[in-house]
CSV table of C-alpha atoms and ligand atoms in Angstrom, one decimal:
chain,number,residue,atom,x,y,z
A,1,UNK,CA,-27.3,174.6,269.9
A,2,UNK,CA,-26.4,176.2,266.7
A,3,UNK,CA,-25.7,173.8,264.1
A,4,UNK,CA,-22.9,174.4,261.2
A,5,UNK,CA,-22.7,172.6,258.1
A,6,UNK,CA,-19.2,173.0,257.9
A,7,UNK,CA,-16.3,174.8,261.2
A,8,UNK,CA,-12.5,175.5,259.5
A,9,UNK,CA,-10.7,175.1,263.1
A,10,UNK,CA,-7.6,177.3,261.4
A,11,UNK,CA,-7.2,181.1,259.3
A,12,UNK,CA,-4.7,180.8,257.2
A,13,UNK,CA,-4.6,180.2,254.4
A,14,UNK,CA,-5.6,176.5,253.9
A,15,UNK,CA,-8.6,177.3,256.5
A,16,UNK,CA,-9.1,180.4,254.4
A,17,UNK,CA,-9.6,178.6,250.8
A,18,UNK,CA,-11.5,175.8,252.0
A,19,UNK,CA,-13.8,178.6,254.0
A,20,UNK,CA,-14.2,180.3,250.1
A,21,UNK,CA,-15.5,177.8,248.6
A,22,UNK,CA,-18.5,176.2,251.2
A,23,UNK,CA,-18.9,179.4,251.5
A,24,UNK,CA,-19.9,180.1,247.7
A,25,UNK,CA,-21.5,176.7,247.8
A,26,UNK,CA,-23.9,178.3,250.0
A,27,UNK,CA,-23.2,176.4,253.6
A,28,UNK,CA,-23.3,177.5,257.3
A,29,UNK,CA,-19.4,177.7,257.2
A,30,UNK,CA,-17.4,179.3,261.1
A,31,UNK,CA,-14.4,179.7,260.9
A,32,UNK,CA,-12.3,179.5,264.2
A,33,UNK,CA,-8.8,180.5,264.6
A,34,UNK,CA,-6.2,181.5,267.4
A,35,UNK,CA,-4.9,184.0,265.6
A,36,UNK,CA,-1.5,182.2,264.7
A,37,UNK,CA,-1.3,181.8,261.0
A,38,UNK,CA,2.1,181.6,259.8
A,39,UNK,CA,1.3,183.4,257.2
A,40,UNK,CA,0.6,186.3,259.5
A,41,UNK,CA,4.7,186.1,260.0
A,42,UNK,CA,5.5,187.1,256.4
A,43,UNK,CA,7.4,189.4,255.5
A,44,UNK,CA,6.5,189.7,251.5
A,45,UNK,CA,6.1,187.0,249.6
A,46,UNK,CA,7.4,186.6,246.2
A,47,UNK,CA,6.0,183.0,245.5
A,48,UNK,CA,2.2,182.8,246.0
A,49,UNK,CA,1.3,183.2,242.3
A,50,UNK,CA,-0.7,186.4,240.9
A,51,UNK,CA,1.6,188.6,243.4
A,52,UNK,CA,4.3,189.1,241.2
A,53,UNK,CA,5.2,192.1,243.0
A,54,UNK,CA,4.2,190.2,246.5
A,55,UNK,CA,2.8,190.2,249.0
A,56,UNK,CA,3.3,190.7,252.5
A,57,UNK,CA,2.0,187.9,254.8
A,58,UNK,CA,-0.7,190.1,256.7
A,59,UNK,CA,-2.1,191.7,253.9
A,60,UNK,CA,-2.3,188.4,252.8
A,61,UNK,CA,-4.7,187.4,255.4
A,62,UNK,CA,-6.7,189.9,255.1
A,63,UNK,CA,-7.7,190.0,251.8
A,64,UNK,CA,-8.8,186.2,252.1
A,65,UNK,CA,-10.4,186.8,255.1
A,66,UNK,CA,-12.4,189.5,253.6
A,67,UNK,CA,-13.1,187.2,250.6
A,68,UNK,CA,-14.6,184.6,252.2
A,69,UNK,CA,-16.4,186.5,254.7
A,70,UNK,CA,-17.9,188.4,251.4
A,71,UNK,CA,-19.7,184.9,250.0
A,72,UNK,CA,-21.1,184.4,254.4
A,73,UNK,CA,-18.4,182.7,256.0
A,74,UNK,CA,-17.7,183.9,259.6
A,75,UNK,CA,-15.0,184.7,261.0
A,76,UNK,CA,-13.7,184.4,264.3
A,77,UNK,CA,-11.8,183.9,266.8
A,78,UNK,CA,-11.1,181.7,269.5
A,79,UNK,CA,-8.7,178.7,271.1
A,80,UNK,CA,-9.7,175.8,270.0
A,81,UNK,CA,-9.2,173.4,273.0
A,82,UNK,CA,-11.8,169.7,272.8
A,83,UNK,CA,-12.7,168.2,270.0
A,84,UNK,CA,-14.8,164.7,269.6
A,85,UNK,CA,-17.1,163.3,267.2
A,86,UNK,CA,-20.4,162.9,268.6
A,87,UNK,CA,-23.6,161.6,267.1
A,88,UNK,CA,-23.7,162.6,263.3
A,89,UNK,CA,-20.9,165.5,263.3
A,90,UNK,CA,-18.5,167.2,265.9
A,91,UNK,CA,-18.1,169.3,269.2
A,92,UNK,CA,-15.7,172.1,269.5
A,93,UNK,CA,-15.1,173.4,272.8
A,94,UNK,CA,-13.2,176.4,272.7
A,95,UNK,CA,-10.7,177.6,275.3
A,96,UNK,CA,-11.8,180.1,279.0
A,97,UNK,CA,-15.7,179.0,277.7
A,98,UNK,CA,-18.4,176.8,278.3
A,99,UNK,CA,-19.5,177.7,274.8
A,100,UNK,CA,-19.9,174.2,272.3
A,101,UNK,CA,-19.5,174.4,269.0
A,102,UNK,CA,-21.6,171.8,267.0
A,103,UNK,CA,-20.8,171.0,263.1
A,104,UNK,CA,-21.7,168.0,260.8
A,105,UNK,CA,-18.3,168.5,259.0
A,106,UNK,CA,-14.5,169.2,260.4
A,107,UNK,CA,-11.8,170.5,258.1
A,108,UNK,CA,-8.6,170.4,260.5
A,109,UNK,CA,-6.2,173.6,258.7
A,110,UNK,CA,-4.3,173.6,262.2
A,111,UNK,CA,-0.6,174.5,260.5
A,112,UNK,CA,2.3,174.0,262.6
A,113,UNK,CA,5.1,175.1,265.2
A,114,UNK,CA,8.4,176.3,264.8
A,115,UNK,CA,11.3,175.0,266.5
A,116,UNK,CA,13.4,178.6,266.9
A,117,UNK,CA,16.4,179.9,267.9
A,118,UNK,CA,16.4,181.1,271.0
A,119,UNK,CA,15.6,184.9,270.7
A,120,UNK,CA,13.3,186.8,272.9
A,121,UNK,CA,10.1,187.0,270.9
A,122,UNK,CA,10.0,191.1,270.0
A,123,UNK,CA,14.1,190.1,268.7
A,124,UNK,CA,12.9,187.2,266.4
A,125,UNK,CA,10.2,188.9,265.2
A,126,UNK,CA,12.2,192.7,263.9
A,127,UNK,CA,14.9,189.9,262.6
A,128,UNK,CA,12.6,188.2,260.8
A,129,UNK,CA,10.9,191.4,259.1
A,130,UNK,CA,13.9,192.9,258.4
A,131,UNK,CA,14.8,189.3,255.4
A,132,UNK,CA,18.2,188.3,258.5
A,133,UNK,CA,16.2,185.4,260.0
A,134,UNK,CA,14.3,183.3,257.9
A,135,UNK,CA,13.2,179.6,258.2
A,136,UNK,CA,11.7,178.7,254.3
A,137,UNK,CA,14.6,178.2,252.1
A,138,UNK,CA,12.0,177.0,249.4
A,139,UNK,CA,10.3,180.5,250.3
A,140,UNK,CA,13.1,183.0,250.7
A,141,UNK,CA,16.0,181.4,248.9
A,142,UNK,CA,15.8,183.3,245.9
A,143,UNK,CA,15.6,186.9,247.4
A,144,UNK,CA,19.7,186.1,249.5
A,145,UNK,CA,21.7,184.9,245.4
A,146,UNK,CA,25.1,185.3,246.0
A,147,UNK,CA,24.8,186.4,250.0
A,148,UNK,CA,26.6,184.7,252.8
A,149,UNK,CA,24.2,181.7,254.3
A,150,UNK,CA,24.3,180.6,257.6
A,151,UNK,CA,22.8,177.5,258.6
A,152,UNK,CA,21.4,176.6,261.7
A,153,UNK,CA,21.2,172.8,262.8
A,154,UNK,CA,24.1,170.4,262.1
A,155,UNK,CA,22.2,167.6,261.1
A,156,UNK,CA,20.7,165.1,257.7
A,157,UNK,CA,18.0,168.1,257.8
A,158,UNK,CA,20.6,171.3,258.0
A,159,UNK,CA,22.8,169.1,255.7
A,160,UNK,CA,19.8,169.1,253.2
A,161,UNK,CA,19.1,172.8,253.4
A,162,UNK,CA,22.5,173.8,253.2
A,163,UNK,CA,22.5,171.8,250.3
A,164,UNK,CA,19.6,173.2,248.7
A,165,UNK,CA,20.5,176.9,249.0
A,166,UNK,CA,23.9,176.2,247.7
A,167,UNK,CA,22.1,176.5,244.5
A,168,UNK,CA,22.1,180.6,245.8
A,169,UNK,CA,25.4,180.9,246.8
A,170,UNK,CA,28.5,180.1,247.2
A,171,UNK,CA,28.9,181.2,250.0
A,172,UNK,CA,27.4,178.9,253.1
A,173,UNK,CA,28.2,177.7,256.4
A,174,UNK,CA,26.9,175.5,258.1
A,175,UNK,CA,26.8,175.4,262.3
A,176,UNK,CA,25.3,173.2,265.0
A,177,UNK,CA,22.6,175.0,267.6
A,178,UNK,CA,24.0,172.8,270.3
A,179,UNK,CA,25.9,169.5,268.3
A,180,UNK,CA,27.5,167.9,265.2
A,181,UNK,CA,24.9,165.5,264.5
A,182,UNK,CA,26.6,164.5,260.9
A,183,UNK,CA,26.7,162.0,260.1
A,184,UNK,CA,29.9,161.2,257.4
A,185,UNK,CA,28.3,161.3,254.4
A,186,UNK,CA,26.6,164.0,255.1
A,187,UNK,CA,29.9,165.5,255.6
A,188,UNK,CA,31.4,164.4,252.1
A,189,UNK,CA,28.3,165.7,250.1
A,190,UNK,CA,28.7,169.1,252.4
A,191,UNK,CA,32.8,169.2,250.9
A,192,UNK,CA,32.3,168.1,247.6
A,193,UNK,CA,29.9,171.0,247.3
A,194,UNK,CA,32.1,173.6,249.2
A,195,UNK,CA,30.1,174.2,252.1
A,196,UNK,CA,31.8,175.0,254.9
A,197,UNK,CA,31.0,173.6,258.4
A,198,UNK,CA,31.5,174.4,262.1
A,199,UNK,CA,31.2,171.7,264.3
A,200,UNK,CA,31.4,174.3,268.1
A,201,UNK,CA,27.7,175.5,268.8
A,202,UNK,CA,26.9,178.8,269.3
A,203,UNK,CA,27.0,180.5,272.6
A,204,UNK,CA,24.8,183.7,270.9
A,205,UNK,CA,22.6,184.6,269.0
A,206,UNK,CA,22.7,188.7,267.7
A,207,UNK,CA,21.0,190.2,264.8
A,208,UNK,CA,22.7,193.3,264.5
A,209,UNK,CA,20.8,196.1,261.9
A,210,UNK,CA,21.4,193.6,258.4
A,211,UNK,CA,23.4,191.3,259.4
A,212,UNK,CA,23.1,188.1,262.3
A,213,UNK,CA,25.4,187.5,263.9
A,214,UNK,CA,27.0,184.7,265.5
A,215,UNK,CA,29.4,183.7,268.4
A,216,UNK,CA,31.2,180.2,267.7
A,217,UNK,CA,32.5,178.6,271.5
A,218,UNK,CA,36.2,180.1,272.0
A,219,UNK,CA,36.0,181.8,268.3
A,220,UNK,CA,36.6,186.5,269.6
A,221,UNK,CA,34.7,187.1,266.4
A,222,UNK,CA,31.4,186.2,265.5
A,223,UNK,CA,30.7,185.1,262.9
A,224,UNK,CA,28.9,187.6,260.0
A,225,UNK,CA,25.8,186.6,257.3
A,226,UNK,CA,24.2,188.1,255.8
A,227,UNK,CA,21.0,185.7,256.1
A,228,UNK,CA,20.5,182.9,258.5
A,229,UNK,CA,17.9,180.2,258.2
A,230,UNK,CA,17.6,177.9,261.3
A,231,UNK,CA,17.0,174.2,260.7
A,232,UNK,CA,16.1,172.8,263.6
A,233,UNK,CA,12.1,170.9,262.3
A,234,UNK,CA,8.6,172.0,263.2
A,235,UNK,CA,6.1,169.3,264.8
A,236,UNK,CA,2.6,169.5,263.1
A,237,UNK,CA,-0.4,171.5,265.3
A,238,UNK,CA,-2.0,167.6,265.3
A,239,UNK,CA,-3.5,167.9,269.0
A,240,UNK,CA,-6.8,168.5,267.7
A,241,UNK,CA,-6.6,164.9,265.1
A,242,UNK,CA,-5.0,163.3,268.1
A,243,UNK,CA,-8.4,163.8,270.1
A,244,UNK,CA,-9.9,163.0,267.1
A,245,UNK,CA,-8.1,159.4,266.3
A,246,UNK,CA,-6.6,160.2,263.0
A,247,UNK,CA,-3.6,158.4,262.7
A,248,UNK,CA,-0.1,161.1,262.4
A,249,UNK,CA,3.8,159.3,260.3
A,250,UNK,CA,6.1,159.6,261.1
A,251,UNK,CA,6.9,162.8,261.0
A,252,UNK,CA,4.1,163.6,262.9
A,253,UNK,CA,1.8,165.0,259.9
A,254,UNK,CA,-1.6,163.5,258.8
A,255,UNK,CA,-1.5,161.7,255.9
A,256,UNK,CA,-0.8,162.8,252.5
A,257,UNK,CA,-4.8,162.2,251.0
A,258,UNK,CA,-5.9,163.4,254.3
A,259,UNK,CA,-7.6,166.8,252.5
A,260,UNK,CA,-9.5,163.9,250.9
A,261,UNK,CA,-11.2,162.7,254.0
A,262,UNK,CA,-10.0,161.0,257.0
A,263,UNK,CA,-10.7,157.4,258.9
A,264,UNK,CA,-13.2,160.1,260.8
A,265,UNK,CA,-16.4,160.2,259.1
A,266,UNK,CA,-16.7,164.5,257.5
A,267,UNK,CA,-13.3,164.7,259.0
A,268,UNK,CA,-11.3,166.2,256.8
A,269,UNK,CA,-6.9,168.7,257.1
A,270,UNK,CA,-5.1,171.0,255.1
A,271,UNK,CA,-2.6,173.0,254.8
A,272,UNK,CA,0.7,172.1,256.9
A,273,UNK,CA,-0.6,169.9,259.1
A,274,UNK,CA,-1.2,168.2,256.4
A,275,UNK,CA,2.3,165.4,255.4
A,276,UNK,CA,4.0,167.0,251.7
A,277,UNK,CA,5.3,170.9,250.9
A,278,UNK,CA,5.2,173.5,253.8
A,279,UNK,CA,3.8,176.5,251.5
A,280,UNK,CA,0.8,179.0,250.6
A,281,UNK,CA,0.2,177.7,247.5
A,282,UNK,CA,0.0,173.6,248.8
A,283,UNK,CA,-2.6,174.7,251.8
A,284,UNK,CA,-5.1,176.4,249.1
A,285,UNK,CA,-5.1,173.9,247.1
A,286,UNK,CA,-6.0,171.6,250.0
A,287,UNK,CA,-8.9,173.5,251.5
A,288,UNK,CA,-10.3,173.9,247.5
A,289,UNK,CA,-10.4,169.7,247.7
A,290,UNK,CA,-11.5,169.4,251.8
A,291,UNK,CA,-14.3,172.3,251.2
A,292,UNK,CA,-15.1,169.8,247.9
A,293,UNK,CA,-15.0,166.7,249.3
A,294,UNK,CA,-17.0,168.2,253.0
A,295,UNK,CA,-19.2,169.7,249.9
A,296,UNK,CA,-20.0,166.4,248.3
A,297,UNK,CA,-20.3,164.4,251.9
A,298,UNK,CA,-22.5,166.7,253.6
A,299,UNK,CA,-24.9,166.3,250.1
A,300,UNK,CA,-25.0,162.5,250.2
A,301,UNK,CA,-26.7,163.1,254.0
A,302,UNK,CA,-29.3,165.2,252.6
A,303,UNK,CA,-32.9,164.3,251.7
A,304,UNK,CA,-32.3,164.5,247.9
A,305,UNK,CA,-32.5,167.9,246.4
A,306,UNK,CA,-32.3,170.1,242.4
A,307,UNK,CA,-28.4,168.8,242.5
A,308,UNK,CA,-28.7,165.2,243.9
A,309,UNK,CA,-32.0,164.1,242.5
A,310,UNK,CA,-32.3,161.5,239.4
A,311,UNK,CA,-32.3,162.9,236.5
A,312,UNK,CA,-29.6,165.4,237.0
A,313,UNK,CA,-27.0,163.7,234.1
A,314,UNK,CA,-23.5,161.8,236.2
A,315,UNK,CA,-20.9,163.9,234.2
A,316,UNK,CA,-22.6,166.9,236.7
A,317,UNK,CA,-22.4,164.8,240.0
A,318,UNK,CA,-18.7,162.5,238.8
A,319,UNK,CA,-17.7,166.0,237.2
A,320,UNK,CA,-17.5,167.7,241.0
A,321,UNK,CA,-15.4,164.5,242.3
A,322,UNK,CA,-12.7,164.0,239.8
A,323,UNK,CA,-12.2,167.5,240.2
A,324,UNK,CA,-12.5,167.4,244.1
A,325,UNK,CA,-10.4,163.6,243.6
A,326,UNK,CA,-8.2,164.3,240.0
A,327,UNK,CA,-8.7,160.6,239.9
A,328,UNK,CA,-9.2,160.3,236.1
A,329,UNK,CA,-12.8,159.2,235.0
B,401,FAD,C1,8.7,184.0,257.7
B,401,FAD,C2,7.9,182.7,256.6
B,401,FAD,C3,7.7,182.8,255.5
B,401,FAD,C4,6.9,182.1,254.7
B,401,FAD,N1,7.3,182.2,253.9
B,401,FAD,C5,6.8,182.0,252.9
B,401,FAD,C6,6.3,182.1,251.7
B,401,FAD,O1,7.2,183.2,250.6
B,401,FAD,N2,5.6,181.3,250.8
B,401,FAD,C7,5.6,180.7,252.0
B,401,FAD,O2,4.7,179.2,250.2
B,401,FAD,N3,5.4,179.5,251.7
B,401,FAD,C8,5.6,180.9,252.7
B,401,FAD,N4,6.0,181.0,254.5
B,401,FAD,C9,5.0,178.7,255.1
B,401,FAD,C10,3.4,179.4,255.3
B,401,FAD,O3,3.1,180.7,255.7
B,401,FAD,C11,2.3,178.3,255.4
B,401,FAD,O4,2.4,177.3,254.3
B,401,FAD,C12,1.0,178.6,255.5
B,401,FAD,O5,0.6,179.7,256.1
B,401,FAD,C13,0.5,177.3,255.7
B,401,FAD,O6,-0.9,177.9,255.3
B,401,FAD,P1,-1.8,177.1,257.0
B,401,FAD,O7,-3.3,177.3,256.7
B,401,FAD,O8,-1.6,175.3,256.6
B,401,FAD,O9,-1.4,177.1,258.8
B,401,FAD,P2,-1.4,178.7,259.1
B,401,FAD,O10,-1.4,179.9,257.4
B,401,FAD,O11,0.0,178.2,259.6
B,401,FAD,O12,-2.8,178.4,260.3
B,401,FAD,C14,-2.6,177.8,260.5
B,401,FAD,C15,-3.5,178.5,261.6
B,401,FAD,O13,-4.9,177.4,262.5
B,401,FAD,C16,-5.0,178.1,263.9
B,401,FAD,N5,-5.2,177.4,264.7
B,401,FAD,C17,-3.8,175.9,264.8
B,401,FAD,N6,-4.8,175.2,265.7
B,401,FAD,C18,-5.9,175.9,267.2
B,401,FAD,C19,-6.5,176.0,267.5
B,401,FAD,N7,-6.0,174.9,268.4
B,401,FAD,N8,-7.7,176.6,268.0
B,401,FAD,C20,-7.9,178.2,266.9
B,401,FAD,N9,-6.8,177.6,266.2
B,401,FAD,C21,-5.6,177.6,265.7
B,401,FAD,C22,-3.7,179.2,263.8
B,401,FAD,O14,-4.5,180.2,264.3
B,401,FAD,C23,-4.2,180.0,261.7
B,401,FAD,O15,-5.5,180.6,262.3
B,401,FAD,C24,6.6,181.2,255.5
B,401,FAD,C25,6.3,181.4,256.6
B,401,FAD,C26,6.9,181.2,257.7
B,401,FAD,C27,7.0,181.6,259.6
């Protein structure tokens, strides 16, 4: 059975960055993904450094895939349903196949699931494409300056999101999906910020042309917004991490340091699966860290070569580690 230096599960910004680095370290690297990168759903992103005119999510993923492949990374589609640490290394099983994949090291860049508003898939994705349904105020709040903004989800998370968006518009309304669970402190903060709070639940969602309507129980006419942000939470795709025995944080994420290594030797995590800010640039940085750490980990277990033999200035070897950890020399 073929043994890869590293398998990366996930072909989003985290996995593809890790693949690029490992391929350029001349590692045999395989990327496996099931076609569900969140980046593929981005109509246009305006906060990825280096793209002043914005870039479409699918175009960015295609460029990153091409970039990694140019240096020899192999990218293939498939859902990984089993992961085990076996022998030295890892064994992965794909859905609908007896084939097993083996690697000496593993990077999990499996992203997350978003809790979504109840709309048919096609309608939902069209609303995202039209920019009237958004899931990431950090990403695109700027695109909605002075617009009518609805936030769906009346709890502490929804309140925080509404308060964050207040910087961009004075016309913000917080509505519950089902029931309101705002505590008095959040209510006061919202009131002080001039954010309207509706306490009755939404009974119908209807994207209409260039606006998004929500029908509130008991109201005759729907509320109409230029954009709606559901603040309903996320679930990290940690099934494989759990199979491999990783401990999760309170929010269901892997540890903030997991791009640098985990309790499972040879296992690294990157991107949205990791505790922290769920953003493309962060995912790219994690990918670079995880790849460099994985490469060093492999080097330490290999027979001495020109780059590990005694005589190589310590500064060079140490330099790579310092860059990877961000720790002072
Ligand atoms: C509508 C929308 C707009 C956004 N706008 C922006 C923006 O403007 N700026 C920004 O910085 N961020 C934005 N984001 C967030 C951004 O998309 C994510 O932060 C980024 O994609 C995270 O990268 P990742 O590689 O960690 O995860 P993802 O890109 O989600 O990739 C996860 C990968 O793992 C694979 N995978 C998971 N489990 C398995 C498995 N078991 N087997 C095989 N493959 C598996 C998936 O197929 C996928 O390839 C937006 C997100 C959405 C949904």
